[in-house]
Short mmCIF file of C-alpha atoms and ligand atoms in Angstrom, two decimals:
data_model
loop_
_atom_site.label_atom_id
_atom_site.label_comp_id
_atom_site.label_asym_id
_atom_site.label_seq_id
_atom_site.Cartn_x
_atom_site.Cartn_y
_atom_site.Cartn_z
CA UNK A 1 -213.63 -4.16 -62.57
CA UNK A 2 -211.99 -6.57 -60.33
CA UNK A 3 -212.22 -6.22 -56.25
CA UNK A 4 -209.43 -7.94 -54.59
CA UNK A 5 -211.36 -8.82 -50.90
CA UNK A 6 -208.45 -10.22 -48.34
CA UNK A 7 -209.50 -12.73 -46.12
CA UNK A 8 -208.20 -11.85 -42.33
CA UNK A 9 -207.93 -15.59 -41.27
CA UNK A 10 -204.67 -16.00 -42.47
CA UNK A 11 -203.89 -12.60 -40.85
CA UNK A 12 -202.02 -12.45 -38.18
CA UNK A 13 -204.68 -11.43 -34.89
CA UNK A 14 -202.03 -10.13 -32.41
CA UNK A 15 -201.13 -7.21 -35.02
CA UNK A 16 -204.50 -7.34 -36.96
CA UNK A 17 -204.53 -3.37 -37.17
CA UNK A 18 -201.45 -3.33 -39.02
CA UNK A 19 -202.37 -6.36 -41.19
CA UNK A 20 -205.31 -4.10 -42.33
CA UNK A 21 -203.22 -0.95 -43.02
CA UNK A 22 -200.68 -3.09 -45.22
CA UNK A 23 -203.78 -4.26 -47.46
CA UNK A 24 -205.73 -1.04 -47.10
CA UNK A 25 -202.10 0.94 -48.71
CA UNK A 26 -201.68 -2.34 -50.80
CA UNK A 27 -204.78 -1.68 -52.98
CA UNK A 28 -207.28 -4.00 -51.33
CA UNK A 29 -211.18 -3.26 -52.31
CA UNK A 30 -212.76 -5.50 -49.55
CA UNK A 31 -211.99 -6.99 -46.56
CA UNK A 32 -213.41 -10.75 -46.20
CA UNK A 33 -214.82 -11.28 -42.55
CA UNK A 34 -214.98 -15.36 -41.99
CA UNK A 35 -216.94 -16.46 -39.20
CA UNK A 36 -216.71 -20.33 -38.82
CA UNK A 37 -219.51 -21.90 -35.57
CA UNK A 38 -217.74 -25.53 -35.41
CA UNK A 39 -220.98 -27.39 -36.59
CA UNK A 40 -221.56 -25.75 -40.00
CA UNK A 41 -217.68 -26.08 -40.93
CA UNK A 42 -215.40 -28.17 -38.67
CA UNK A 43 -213.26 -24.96 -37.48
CA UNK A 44 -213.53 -22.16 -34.90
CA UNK A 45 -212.67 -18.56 -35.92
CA UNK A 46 -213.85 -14.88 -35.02
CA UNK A 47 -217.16 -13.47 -34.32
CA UNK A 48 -219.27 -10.41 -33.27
CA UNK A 49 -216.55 -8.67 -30.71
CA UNK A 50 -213.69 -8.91 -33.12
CA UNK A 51 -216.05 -7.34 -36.33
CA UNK A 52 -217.08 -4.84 -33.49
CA UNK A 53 -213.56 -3.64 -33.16
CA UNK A 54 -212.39 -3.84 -37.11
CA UNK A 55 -215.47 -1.65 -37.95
CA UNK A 56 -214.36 0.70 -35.11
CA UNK A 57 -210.66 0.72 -36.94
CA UNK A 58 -211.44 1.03 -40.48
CA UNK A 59 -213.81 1.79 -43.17
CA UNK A 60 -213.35 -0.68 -45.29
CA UNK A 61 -215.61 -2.52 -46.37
CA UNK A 62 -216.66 -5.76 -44.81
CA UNK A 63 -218.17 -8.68 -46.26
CA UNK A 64 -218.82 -10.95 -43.23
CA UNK A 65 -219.10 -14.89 -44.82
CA UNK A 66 -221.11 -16.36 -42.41
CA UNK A 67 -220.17 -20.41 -42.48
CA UNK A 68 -222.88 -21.12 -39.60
CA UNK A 69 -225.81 -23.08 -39.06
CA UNK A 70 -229.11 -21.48 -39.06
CA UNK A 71 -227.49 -17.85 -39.81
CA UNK A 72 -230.76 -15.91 -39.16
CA UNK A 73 -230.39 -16.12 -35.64
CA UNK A 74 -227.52 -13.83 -35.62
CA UNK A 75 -227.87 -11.35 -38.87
CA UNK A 76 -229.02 -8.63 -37.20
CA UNK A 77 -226.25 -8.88 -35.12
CA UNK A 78 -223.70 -8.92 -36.95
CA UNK A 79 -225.50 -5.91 -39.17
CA UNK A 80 -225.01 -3.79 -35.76
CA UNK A 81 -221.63 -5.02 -35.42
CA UNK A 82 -221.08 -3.25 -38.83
CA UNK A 83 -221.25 -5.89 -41.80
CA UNK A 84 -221.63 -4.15 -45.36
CA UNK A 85 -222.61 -7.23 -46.27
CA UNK A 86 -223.64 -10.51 -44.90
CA UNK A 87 -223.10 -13.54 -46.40
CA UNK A 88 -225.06 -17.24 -46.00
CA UNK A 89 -224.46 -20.42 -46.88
CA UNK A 90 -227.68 -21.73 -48.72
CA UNK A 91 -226.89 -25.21 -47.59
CA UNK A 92 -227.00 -23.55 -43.66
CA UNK A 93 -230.98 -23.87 -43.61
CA UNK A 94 -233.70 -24.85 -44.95
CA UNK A 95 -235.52 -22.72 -48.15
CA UNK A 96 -237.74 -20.53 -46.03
CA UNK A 97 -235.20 -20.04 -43.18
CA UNK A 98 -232.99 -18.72 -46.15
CA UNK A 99 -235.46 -16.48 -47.67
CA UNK A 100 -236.35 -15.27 -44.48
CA UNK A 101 -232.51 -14.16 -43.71
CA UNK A 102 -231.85 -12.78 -46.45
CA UNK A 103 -234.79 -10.65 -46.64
CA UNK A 104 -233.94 -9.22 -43.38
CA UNK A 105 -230.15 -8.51 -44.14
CA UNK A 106 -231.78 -6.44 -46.69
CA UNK A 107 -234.52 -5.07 -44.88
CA UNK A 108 -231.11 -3.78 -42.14
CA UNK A 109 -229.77 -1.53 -44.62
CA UNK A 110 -227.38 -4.22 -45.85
CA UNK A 111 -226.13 -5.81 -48.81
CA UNK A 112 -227.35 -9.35 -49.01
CA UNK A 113 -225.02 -12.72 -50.52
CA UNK A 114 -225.56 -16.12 -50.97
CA UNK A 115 -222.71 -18.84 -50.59
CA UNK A 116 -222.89 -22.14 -52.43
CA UNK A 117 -220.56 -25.01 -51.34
CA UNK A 118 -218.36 -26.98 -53.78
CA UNK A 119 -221.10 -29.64 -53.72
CA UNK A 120 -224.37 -27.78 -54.68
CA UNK A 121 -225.33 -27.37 -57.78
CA UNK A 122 -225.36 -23.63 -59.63
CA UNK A 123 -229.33 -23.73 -60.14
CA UNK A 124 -229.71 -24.75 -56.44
CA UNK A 125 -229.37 -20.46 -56.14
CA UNK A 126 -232.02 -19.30 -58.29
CA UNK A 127 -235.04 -19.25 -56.08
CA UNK A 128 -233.16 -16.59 -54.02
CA UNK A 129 -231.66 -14.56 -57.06
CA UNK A 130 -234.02 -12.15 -56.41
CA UNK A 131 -233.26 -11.56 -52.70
CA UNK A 132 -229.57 -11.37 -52.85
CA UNK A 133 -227.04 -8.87 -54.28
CA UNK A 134 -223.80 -11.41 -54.34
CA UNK A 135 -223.50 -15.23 -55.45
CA UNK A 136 -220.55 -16.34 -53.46
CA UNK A 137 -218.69 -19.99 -55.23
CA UNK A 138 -216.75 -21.62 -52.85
CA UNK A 139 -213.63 -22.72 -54.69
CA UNK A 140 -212.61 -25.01 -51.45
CA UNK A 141 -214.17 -27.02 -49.02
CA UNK A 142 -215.35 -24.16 -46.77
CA UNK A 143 -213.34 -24.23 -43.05
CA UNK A 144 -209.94 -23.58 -43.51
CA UNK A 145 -207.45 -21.74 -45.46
CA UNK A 146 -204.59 -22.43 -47.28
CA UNK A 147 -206.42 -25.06 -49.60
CA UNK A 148 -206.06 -25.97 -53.10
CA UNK A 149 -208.47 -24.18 -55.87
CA UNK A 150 -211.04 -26.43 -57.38
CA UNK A 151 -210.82 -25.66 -60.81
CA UNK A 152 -214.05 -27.85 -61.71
CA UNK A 153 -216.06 -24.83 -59.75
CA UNK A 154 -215.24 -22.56 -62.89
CA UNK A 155 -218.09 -23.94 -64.52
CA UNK A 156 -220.29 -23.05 -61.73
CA UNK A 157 -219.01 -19.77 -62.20
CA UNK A 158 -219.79 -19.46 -65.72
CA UNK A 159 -223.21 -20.08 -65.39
CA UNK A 160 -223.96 -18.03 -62.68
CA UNK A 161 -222.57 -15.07 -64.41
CA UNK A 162 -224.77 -16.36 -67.18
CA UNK A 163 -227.80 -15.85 -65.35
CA UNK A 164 -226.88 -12.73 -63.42
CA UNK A 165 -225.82 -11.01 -67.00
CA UNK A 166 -228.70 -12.70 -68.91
CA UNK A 167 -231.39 -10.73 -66.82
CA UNK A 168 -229.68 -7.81 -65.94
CA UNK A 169 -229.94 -8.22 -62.03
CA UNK A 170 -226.70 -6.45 -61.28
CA UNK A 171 -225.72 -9.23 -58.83
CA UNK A 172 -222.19 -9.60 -57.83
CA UNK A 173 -220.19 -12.91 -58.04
CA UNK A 174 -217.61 -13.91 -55.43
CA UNK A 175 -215.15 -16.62 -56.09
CA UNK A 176 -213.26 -18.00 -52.00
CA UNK A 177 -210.77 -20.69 -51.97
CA UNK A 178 -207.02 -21.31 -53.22
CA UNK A 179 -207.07 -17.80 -55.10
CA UNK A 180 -203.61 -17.01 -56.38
CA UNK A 181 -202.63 -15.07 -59.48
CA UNK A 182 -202.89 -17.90 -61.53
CA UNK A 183 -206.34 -18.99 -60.40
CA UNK A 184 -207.68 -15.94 -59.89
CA UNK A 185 -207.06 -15.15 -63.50
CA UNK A 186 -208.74 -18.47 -64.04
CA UNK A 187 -211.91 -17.37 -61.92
CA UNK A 188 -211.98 -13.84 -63.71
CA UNK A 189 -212.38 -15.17 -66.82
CA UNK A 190 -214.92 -17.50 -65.56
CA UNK A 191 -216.62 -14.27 -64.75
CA UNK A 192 -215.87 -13.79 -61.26
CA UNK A 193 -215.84 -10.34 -60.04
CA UNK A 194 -214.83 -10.22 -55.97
CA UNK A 195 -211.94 -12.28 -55.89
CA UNK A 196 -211.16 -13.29 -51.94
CA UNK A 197 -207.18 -14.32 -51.31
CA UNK A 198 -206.46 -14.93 -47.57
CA UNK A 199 -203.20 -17.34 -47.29
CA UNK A 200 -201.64 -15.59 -50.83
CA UNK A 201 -201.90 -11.87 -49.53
CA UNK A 202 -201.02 -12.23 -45.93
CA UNK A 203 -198.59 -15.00 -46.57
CA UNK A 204 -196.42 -12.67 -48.62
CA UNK A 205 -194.14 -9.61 -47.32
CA UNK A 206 -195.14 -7.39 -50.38
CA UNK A 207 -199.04 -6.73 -50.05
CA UNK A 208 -199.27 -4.42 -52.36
CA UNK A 209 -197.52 -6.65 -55.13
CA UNK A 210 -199.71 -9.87 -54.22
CA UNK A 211 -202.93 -7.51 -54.24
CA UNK A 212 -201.41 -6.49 -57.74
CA UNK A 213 -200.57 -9.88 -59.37
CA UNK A 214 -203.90 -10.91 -58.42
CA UNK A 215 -205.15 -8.17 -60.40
CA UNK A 216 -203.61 -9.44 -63.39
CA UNK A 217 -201.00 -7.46 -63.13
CA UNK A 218 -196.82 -7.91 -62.57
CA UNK A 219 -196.35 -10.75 -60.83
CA UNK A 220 -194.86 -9.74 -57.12
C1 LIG B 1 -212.46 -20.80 -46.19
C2 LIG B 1 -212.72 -19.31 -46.08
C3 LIG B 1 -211.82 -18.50 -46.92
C4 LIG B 1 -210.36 -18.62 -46.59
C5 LIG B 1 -209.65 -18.59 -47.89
O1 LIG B 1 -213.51 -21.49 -45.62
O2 LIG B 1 -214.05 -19.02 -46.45
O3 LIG B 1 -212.22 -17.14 -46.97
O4 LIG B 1 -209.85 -17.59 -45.78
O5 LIG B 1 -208.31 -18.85 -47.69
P1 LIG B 1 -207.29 -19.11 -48.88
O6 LIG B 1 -207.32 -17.89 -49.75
O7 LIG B 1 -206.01 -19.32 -48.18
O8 LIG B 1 -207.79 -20.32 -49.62
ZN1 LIG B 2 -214.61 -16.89 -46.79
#
């Protein structure tokens, strides 16, 4: 089953309450949460105030993708803030700062993911299978939206579904980047199961029929 997670950085901000009701009556599963520090990524988005106030608004829920350095510093507050789940980059610190965050995004009640850039390798994440519920491939150059898929990721895909079907672990896999209906179909049957879309879903008028297509169903 295939959860369509729309990213709000291609959402309009001034009206981001109604840009969550036209997704929430579209069909959306998810709502994807990017928060971008300037150092780990060379962009600035939203933070702890503005996931404060969508939590407040809606329960949805929200898978925070946390492109910062050092990201333990600031799980447990985004967990207050109201994450479902919190999301790291595995390049964003080193091994034991990693295992250390994730443990305690578990240990707050909350579900746990691990983000890989385009650049590291698919094996680079199995030290930490065991500590996190969702493998997140980065089908872009994290930062920005509105980017072109990177269809030589699929492989990465592949494999990771490999291992998370081959022992049974249950652990979700996240595909971000240049998702439309054609490459999300691509990164389905790579084996992706959370499919995030920011530009393609708020950039069209019909949500609903975006959310669809991206489903695999009638193209909007
Ligand atoms: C990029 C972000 C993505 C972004 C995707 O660094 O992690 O979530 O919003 O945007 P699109 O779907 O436009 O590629
Ligand atoms: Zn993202």
């Amino acid at each position: 089953m295939i959860k369509i997670a729309p990213s709000i950085l291609s959402a309009d901000f001034a009206r981001l309450g109604e840009e969550i009701d036209s997704v929430r009556a579209g069909g959306a599963d998810w709502l994807h949460f990017d928060v971008m520090d300037g150092l780990f990524v060379p962009n600035i988005s939203v933070g702890i105030p503005v996931l404060k106030s969508l939590r407040s608004y809606t329960d949805m829920f929200l898978d925070v993708h946390l492109m910062i350095d050092r990201p333990g510093r600031y799980v447990s507050a985004f967990s207050k803030a109201g994450a479902d789940l919190i999301c790291i980059h595995l390049e964003a610190d080193t091994p034991e700062g990693i295992h250390a965050a994730l443990r305690e995004i578990r240990s707050l009640g909350r579900k746990s993911g691990l983000a890989l850039k385009p650049g590291t390798p698919w094996d680079a994440a199995l030290p930490f299978a065991e500590e996190t519920d969702m493998f997140l491939v980065m089908t872009v150059e994290p930062g920005f939206g509105g980017q072109k898929f990177m269809a030589d990721m699929l492989p990465k895909v592949s494999r990771l579904r490999d291992v998370t079907e081959g022992f049974g672990m249950g652990t979700l896999l996240e595909v971000d980047g240049g998702i439309n209906p054609a490459t999300a179909a691509l990164a389905a049957a790579a084996g992706a199961e959370v499919l995030v879309a920011g530009s393609d879903v708020f950039g069209a008028a019909d949500r609903a029929g975006r959310i669809l297509a991206l489903r695999g169903g009638k193209q909007a």
